[in-house]
Backbone as a ProteinNet text record, in pm:
[ID]
protein_1_A
[PRIMARY]
MTSIEENIKLIEERVDASARKTGRSRSDIMIVAVSKTVDAARIAEARRAGIRDFGENRVQEYLKKRDILGEGYNWHIIGPLQSNKVKYVTDGRVSLLHSLDRLTIAQELNRQCEKNGTELNVLVQLNIANEPTKSGVYEEDLERFLEQLSEMRSIHVKGLMAIPPPARNA
[TERTIARY]
12498.3	12456.9	12567.3	12527.6	12625.7	12667.9	12774.7	12820.2	12716.9	12645.1	12539.8	12431	12387.8	12286	12333.9	12458.5	12514.8	12518.7	12563.2	12568.5	12429.9	12333.1	12196.4	12142.8	12169.1	12124.8	12185.1	12313.6	12379	12319.1	12294.6	12234.5	12095.2	12015.6	11879.9	11884.3	11977.9	11990.2	12024.6	12114.9	12152.8	12036.5	11962.3	11846.9	11740.4	11714.8	11617.7	11656.9	11783.7	11832.5	11818.6	11852.7	11840.6	11694.9	11607	11464.2	11413.8	11447.6	11406	11461.9	11588.8	11657.4	11593	11543.1	11484.4	11331.9	11273.3	11128.7	11052.8	11120.3	11057.6	11011.8	10919	10875.2	10968	11011	11099.2	11032.5	10900.8	10829.6	10833.3	10873.6	10885.8	11017.5	11108.7	11243.8	11263.9	11309.2	11334.5	11485.1	11529.6	11669.3	11674.9	11755.9	11777.1	11920.4	11935	12068.1	12117.5	12226.7	12283.4	12351.8	12299.3	12344.4	12434.6	12480.2	12570.8	12698.5	12749.1	12868.3	12847.5	12725.1	12696.5	12620.4	12659.1	12591.7	12455.1	12373.6	12235.9	12226.7	12320.3	12316.1	12327.3	12413.2	12429.2	12308	12247.6	12125.3	12014.1	12002.8	11902.2	11926.9	12051.7	12085.7	12040.9	12062.5	12017.5	11865.1	11798.7	11651.5	11603.3	11666.3	11628.5	11651.4	11745.4	11775.8	11685.3	11592.9	11494	11498.1	11598	11604.1	11513	11428.8	11338	11374.2	11439.6	11465.6	11611.7	11633.2	11768.8	11785	11899	11925.8	12034.6	12006.8	12103.7	12128	12252.6	12282	12293.9	12291	12296	12171.7	12098.9	11974.2	11998.4	12108.9	12137.4	12151.9	12216.9	12234.6	12101.3	12020	11886.2	11807.9	11806.4	11730.1	11779.4	11910	11968.2	11930.9	11950	11922.1	11772.7	11692.2	11546.8	11501.2	11554.3	11514.5	11563.1	11681.4	11735	11658.6	11631.3	11576.6	11424.9	11355.9	11210.5	11140.3	11024.4	10939	10989.2	10931.4	10963.8	11073	11111.5	11215.8	11159	11193.1	11159	11285.4	11280.3	11398.9	11396.6	11511.2	11531.1	11641	11619.5	11724.5	11785.4	11914.9	11977.5	12074.4	12102.9	12198.5	12129	12204	12146.3	12087.5	11973.9	11905.1	11926.4	11977.4	11996.1	11864.7	11841	11713.9	11690	11795.8	11777.1	11744.5	11744.8	11712.5	11574	11506.5	11377.4	11277.8	11270.4	11169.9	11185.2	11303.8	11327.8	11284.3	11257.2	11218.2	11071.6	10997.5	10857.2	10761.5	10807.1	10723.1	10643.9	10650.8	10576.6	10651.8	10776.1	10851.2	10959.4	10980.5	11074.3	10994.8	11036.5	10965.7	10989	11112.9	11145.9	11268	11255.8	11368.8	11422.2	11547.6	11604.6	11669.1	11666.9	11754.7	11693.5	11568.2	11508.5	11566	11633.3	11707	11685.1	11604.5	11586.1	11442.6	11392.2	11256.2	11242	11341.2	11331.4	11316.9	11388	11376.1	11237.2	11190.2	11057.5	10949	10958.4	10858.8	10859.4	10977.9	10987.2	10939	10971.5	10920.5	10768	10710.8	10565.7	10503.7	10563.5	10512.4	10515.3	10628.1	10641.2	10546.6	10533.1	10440	10297	10258	10122.8	10103.5	10203	10198	10181.8	10250.9	10248	10133.9	10064	9959.1	10016.7	10134.4	10201.3	10223.9	10271.7	10308.4	10445.4	10514	10649.1	10666.6	10712.2	10747.9	10891.1	10914.8	11047.8	11089.4	11220.2	11279.9	11346.4	11328	11394.2	11533.7	11632.8	11770.9	11801.7	11843.6	11874.8	12025.7	12074.8	12217.7	12239.4	12258.6	12260.7	12384.4	12490.6	12613.3	12627.4	12525.7	12530.3	12658.5	12696.6	12817.3	12781.3	12837.5	12801.2	12839.2	12931.4	12972.3	12885.5	12792.6	12707.3	12566.1	12498.3	12358.3	12270	12149.9	12052.5	11996.5	11880.5	11811.6	11870.3	11897.9	11945.8	11831.1	11866.1	11765.5	11672.8	11727.4	11644	11548	11571.5	11484.4	11386.4	11398.7	11322.6	11171.9	11125.5	10981.3	10917.9	10977.6	10924.2	10928.3	11036.7	11049.1	10937.7	10913.2	10806.8	10669.6	10648.2	10522.1	10504.7	10610.6	10604	10576.2	10638.6	10615.8	10472.8	10415.5	10279.3	10176.4	10211.3	10121.4	10129.1	10222.8	10241.7	10165.9	10069.3	9980.9	10049.2	10153.5	10213.7	10340	10384.3	10504.8	10462.3	10506.9	10468.4	10593	10608.3	10723.5	10700.6	10794.2	10785.8	10880.5	10969	11062.1	11180.5	11280.5	11403.3	11519.9	11621.6	11745.9	11858.7	11957.8	12073.2	12199.1	12306.4	12437.4	12521.9	12556.1	12634.8	12778	12844	12986.4	13065.1	13182	13263.3	13290	13285.8	13313.8	13462	13490.3	13630.2	13674.1	13794.9	13847.6	13876.1	13835.9	13855.7	13997.8
2603	2739.8	2834.7	2938.7	3035.4	3131.6	3203.8	3300.2	3410.9	3448.6	3549.1	3494.2	3371.3	3309.7	3298.5	3258.7	3246.3	3381.3	3483.2	3617.4	3667.7	3645.5	3688.9	3614.9	3485.9	3406.4	3462.2	3494.2	3551.1	3686.9	3769.5	3901.1	3884.3	3795.6	3770.4	3723.5	3634.6	3585.2	3698.6	3786.2	3899.7	3997.2	4022.4	4111.7	4049	3918.9	3849.4	3859.5	3834.5	3840.4	3982.1	4081.4	4220.4	4257.9	4211.6	4240.2	4179.3	4054.9	3989.3	4062.7	4097.7	4163.5	4297.7	4367.6	4499.9	4497	4377.6	4366	4412.4	4415.6	4457.5	4335.7	4358.7	4254.1	4253.1	4136.4	4124.6	4182.6	4171.4	4221.7	4374.5	4442.9	4588.9	4635.7	4542.4	4578	4539.7	4634.3	4611	4610.4	4509.4	4504.7	4556.5	4658.9	4713.2	4680.6	4598.1	4561.2	4670.4	4732.7	4836.1	4765.9	4790.9	4716.4	4797.4	4913.7	4992.6	4912.6	4919.4	4847.5	4696.7	4648.2	4505.3	4481.2	4378.4	4354	4288.5	4293.3	4245.5	4097.7	4016.2	3872.7	3847.3	3921.5	3903.6	3958.7	4062.9	4114.9	4011.1	3949.5	3844.7	3727.7	3695.4	3588.6	3625.7	3749.8	3796.1	3793	3826.6	3821.3	3678.5	3584	3442.7	3394.9	3458.1	3421.5	3494.7	3575.9	3636.4	3786.8	3853.2	3999.4	4059.3	4153.3	4218.6	4364.7	4427.2	4570.8	4598.1	4680.9	4711.4	4862.2	4912.4	5055.3	5091.5	5192	5244.9	5391.8	5434.7	5576	5654.1	5585.7	5653.2	5615.6	5715.8	5692.2	5612.3	5641	5568.2	5417.9	5382.6	5241.3	5178.7	5251.8	5203.4	5172	5263.9	5243.9	5122.3	5110.1	4998.1	4864.7	4855.8	4730.2	4700.2	4802.4	4783.8	4725.4	4779.2	4731.3	4589.5	4556	4420.8	4319.4	4354.2	4258	4247	4349.9	4343.1	4359.2	4296.6	4310.8	4224.8	4249.1	4168.9	4226.8	4349.6	4417.3	4548.8	4581.8	4712.4	4796.9	4905	4988.3	5111	5140.3	5255.7	5342.1	5471.6	5565.2	5619.7	5594.2	5622.2	5739.4	5793.7	5904.4	6036	6144.3	6275.1	6272.1	6335.9	6337.1	6471.6	6465.7	6586.8	6621.4	6748.5	6792.3	6734.5	6711.7	6656.9	6507.5	6444.5	6301.5	6276.7	6382.1	6368.3	6289.1	6318.1	6253.2	6102	6050.9	5906.8	5832.5	5904.1	5836.1	5860	5921.8	5953.9	5872.9	5757.7	5674.5	5570.3	5575.6	5480.9	5353.1	5342.1	5217.7	5228.5	5346.3	5362.5	5348.1	5255.2	5231.2	5341.7	5391.7	5492	5571.9	5702.6	5793.2	5827	5791.4	5802.6	5936.9	6030.5	6146.7	6279	6303.3	6431.5	6540.2	6636.9	6734.8	6880.5	6904.5	7041.8	7064.3	7181.7	7215.4	7215.2	7263.8	7267.4	7126.7	7030.9	6891.5	6838.4	6867.2	6821.5	6876.4	7003.1	7064.7	6999.2	6971.8	6907.9	6763.4	6692.5	6555.9	6556.7	6646.9	6656	6688.3	6782.6	6821.4	6703.6	6633.3	6518.5	6405.1	6380.3	6276.3	6310.5	6435.3	6475.7	6459.5	6495.5	6479.9	6332.6	6242.9	6099.4	6025.2	6091.9	6023.7	5924	5954.5	5865	5936.8	5860.8	5915.3	5861.9	5930.2	5889.6	5896.6	5786.3	5781.3	5829.5	5911.7	5970.3	5967.4	5970.7	6001.1	6137.2	6222.4	6352.8	6333.7	6379.6	6368.8	6485.5	6451.6	6550.4	6563.3	6685.1	6712.1	6735	6625.2	6633.7	6701.6	6708.5	6772.8	6915.9	6962.2	7097	7120.2	7017.5	7027.1	7092.1	7208.2	7277.4	7200.2	7106.7	7029.9	6906.2	6879	6760.1	6798.7	6704.2	6724.7	6710.8	6762.9	6744.1	6874.2	6862	6974.6	6995.8	7119.4	7149.9	7133.4	7090.5	7063.2	7182.6	7302.2	7420.4	7451.4	7393.5	7414.4	7299.5	7194.2	7071.7	7092.6	7156.2	7172.2	7245.5	7353.7	7429.9	7346.5	7272	7186.5	7081.7	7019	6918.3	6980.5	7101.4	7172	7194.8	7236.3	7259.3	7128.3	7020.4	6891	6842.4	6874.2	6827.7	6887.6	6995.8	7059.4	6994	6902.6	6836.8	6704.2	6692.2	6575.2	6446.2	6453.8	6332.2	6286.3	6362.2	6327.7	6284.8	6166.5	6113.3	6088.4	6167.2	6153.5	6033.1	5939.1	5817.6	5819.7	5917.7	5925.9	6014.4	6005.8	6083	5989.7	6041.1	5968.6	6063.4	6011.2	6093.5	6009.2	6070.4	6005.6	6085.3	6024.4	6098.8	6117.6	6218.3	6234.9	6118.3	6092.1	5982.1	6002.7	5893	5900.2	5926.2	6004.6	6031.2	5928.6	5879.8	5785.5	5859	5796.8	5860.1	5842.5
14265.8	14290.7	14243.3	14169.7	14119.5	14230.2	14204.7	14305.4	14326.3	14221.8	14238.3	14329.8	14304.1	14389.4	14533.6	14550.4	14685.3	14755.2	14684.6	14743	14781.9	14696.2	14725.6	14847.3	14854.4	14970	15099.1	15097.5	15216.1	15254	15155	15181.2	15240.3	15180.9	15231.8	15377.1	15409.1	15546.2	15642.2	15601.6	15687	15705.5	15599	15608.8	15698.4	15681.2	15766.3	15913	15943.2	16081.7	16138.1	16058.4	16103.7	16128.2	16041.5	16059.2	16190	16215.1	16340.1	16461.3	16453.5	16565.6	16601.1	16502.6	16525.7	16534.8	16529.2	16540	16417.4	16305.1	16179.5	16101.2	16013.7	15923	15801.7	15761.1	15644	15520	15513.7	15395.5	15385.2	15492.5	15489.7	15428.8	15404.1	15361.7	15215.6	15136.6	14994.8	14969.2	14899.5	14856.2	14713	14692.4	14558.3	14519.3	14417.1	14368.3	14273.9	14308.9	14222.7	14106.1	13987	13869.3	13777.7	13825	13741.1	13718.2	13599.5	13551	13536.7	13557.2	13546.1	13416.5	13341.9	13214.4	13235	13129.9	13135.9	13171.8	13126.7	13157.1	13307	13373.4	13518.8	13595	13542.4	13603.8	13591.4	13474.8	13455	13550.1	13573.8	13667.9	13809.9	13848.3	13980.5	13989	13880.2	13877.4	13897.1	13830.1	13846.4	13989.5	14058	14196.8	14296.4	14247	14335.3	14351.6	14297.1	14306.8	14200	14241.1	14146	14121.1	14218.3	14212.7	14181.3	14078.5	14031.8	14018.7	14065.1	14063	13964.3	13884.9	13788.6	13818.6	13806.7	13828.9	13698.4	13586.7	13456.3	13376.3	13333.7	13261.9	13134.4	13063	12938.8	12966.3	13075.4	13111.8	13149.2	13224.3	13258.7	13132	13036.1	12913	12835.9	12824.5	12750.4	12816	12945.4	13016.6	13021.1	13039.4	13039.1	12906.3	12796.6	12664.8	12638.1	12684.3	12665.3	12749.8	12875.3	12971.3	12968.8	12924.8	12915.7	13049.5	13062.1	13180.5	13296.5	13413.9	13531.6	13619.8	13593.4	13670.5	13723.2	13846.8	13903.1	13897.4	13820.2	13799.7	13889.5	13947.3	14034.4	13973	13971.9	13930.1	14058.5	14077.1	14206.4	14205	14091.1	14084.3	14057	14060.2	14026.7	13885.7	13870.4	13741.7	13673.3	13550.7	13470.8	13402	13382	13324	13184.7	13108.3	12973.4	12974.2	13090.3	13101.3	13160.3	13203.5	13270.9	13187.1	13058.5	12973.4	12969.7	12999.7	12993.2	13119	13226.9	13350.8	13386.1	13295.2	13322.1	13235.5	13189	13103	13181.2	13314.7	13397.1	13427.8	13383.8	13404.3	13511.2	13567	13678.1	13807.3	13892.7	14018.2	14119.8	14125.8	14226.9	14182.9	14190.3	14169.1	14307.3	14334.1	14468.1	14496.7	14405	14421.3	14375.9	14411.6	14374.2	14464.1	14402.6	14482.4	14441.8	14337.2	14290.2	14244.5	14272.6	14232.2	14080.5	14008.7	13861.9	13804.4	13861.2	13815.5	13851	13971.4	14013.9	13921.7	13888.2	13800	13662.3	13610.4	13478.9	13484.9	13592.1	13609.9	13612.1	13688.4	13698.7	13562.9	13491.7	13359.2	13262.5	13259.3	13168.4	13208.6	13338.2	13383.5	13343	13362.9	13323.5	13173.5	13097.4	12951.3	12913.1	12986.3	12956.2	13024.5	13115.8	13192.3	13291.8	13345.7	13440.2	13572.9	13669.4	13799.9	13835.4	13927.8	13964.8	14115.9	14173.9	14315.3	14330.2	14432.6	14451.1	14598	14617.4	14746.3	14731.1	14828.4	14827.4	14884.6	14810.7	14857.2	14949.2	15069.8	15172.5	15185.4	15185.1	15203.2	15352.9	15427.5	15573.9	15630.3	15554	15602.2	15551.1	15475.7	15417.3	15338.1	15261.6	15179.4	15045.8	15014.3	14890.3	14763.8	14773.1	14655.1	14633.8	14725.2	14716.1	14675.1	14612.1	14574.8	14697.9	14686.9	14793.5	14845.9	14906.4	14967	15106.2	15139.9	15275	15374	15494.4	15596.8	15620.1	15622	15648.3	15532.8	15415	15299.3	15277.1	15357.1	15331.8	15342.4	15446.8	15466.3	15348.3	15305.7	15191.7	15063.9	15043.3	14925.1	14923.7	15037.8	15046.1	15021.5	15070.4	15043.7	14893.8	14827.5	14683.3	14609	14652.2	14587.5	14609.2	14724.7	14754.5	14659.1	14592.7	14496.5	14358.1	14340.3	14210.5	14210.6	14120.3	14119.4	14077.8	13999.4	13943.6	14015.1	14114.5	14190	14329.9	14373.1	14503.7	14587.4	14693	14782	14872.9	14868.7	14949.6	15068.2	15071.7	15183.4	15149.9	15235.7	15219.8	15192.7	15127.8	15103.4	15138.3	15208.6	15244.5	15239.8	15199.8	15202.6	15300.8	15413.5	15512.4	15465.4	15520.2	15487.2	15545.1	15490.7	15544.5	15693.8	15767.6	15911.5	15932.8	16032.4	16066.9	16170.3	16155.2	16253.5	16383.4	16493	16624.9	16673
[MASK]
++++++++++++++++++++++++++++++++++++++++++++++++++++++++++++++++++++++++++++++++++++++++++++++++++++++++++++++++++++++++++++++++++++++++++++++++++++++++++++++++++++++++++

């Protein structure tokens, strides 16, 4: 067994135990392997070991790896999306965009999806600490943002994503 296989087995065991402990079904939990800085050969090895979902924070890396690896992978875009990269994630091959944080990006995603005849599942990124240097929708703007997204036929909100500020030592 390779170290990747061993690591995946350990992660699966921990997720299974956590699911049982909290009364959740294991099938409700998705493991997304963050593949940034990892070459295509190692991603393929993780796929052979049972991982299907891979997250990239750079669209260029996603495109390169997607083209090398072909079908059988669920790709997630996990970083902030620049407006000039929207057209690359609206081709129907991105499983989930984890970081929708601006109306202008949402509008362009919707426009490109409609043009391509595709749809896109998204998580809205919430800025829970109201940090002006961080991406995300502020909590007080969330309801209006979700209302605006609900009017877009090709964008489907699947949930929220938030990155908390670092914990302070007590």
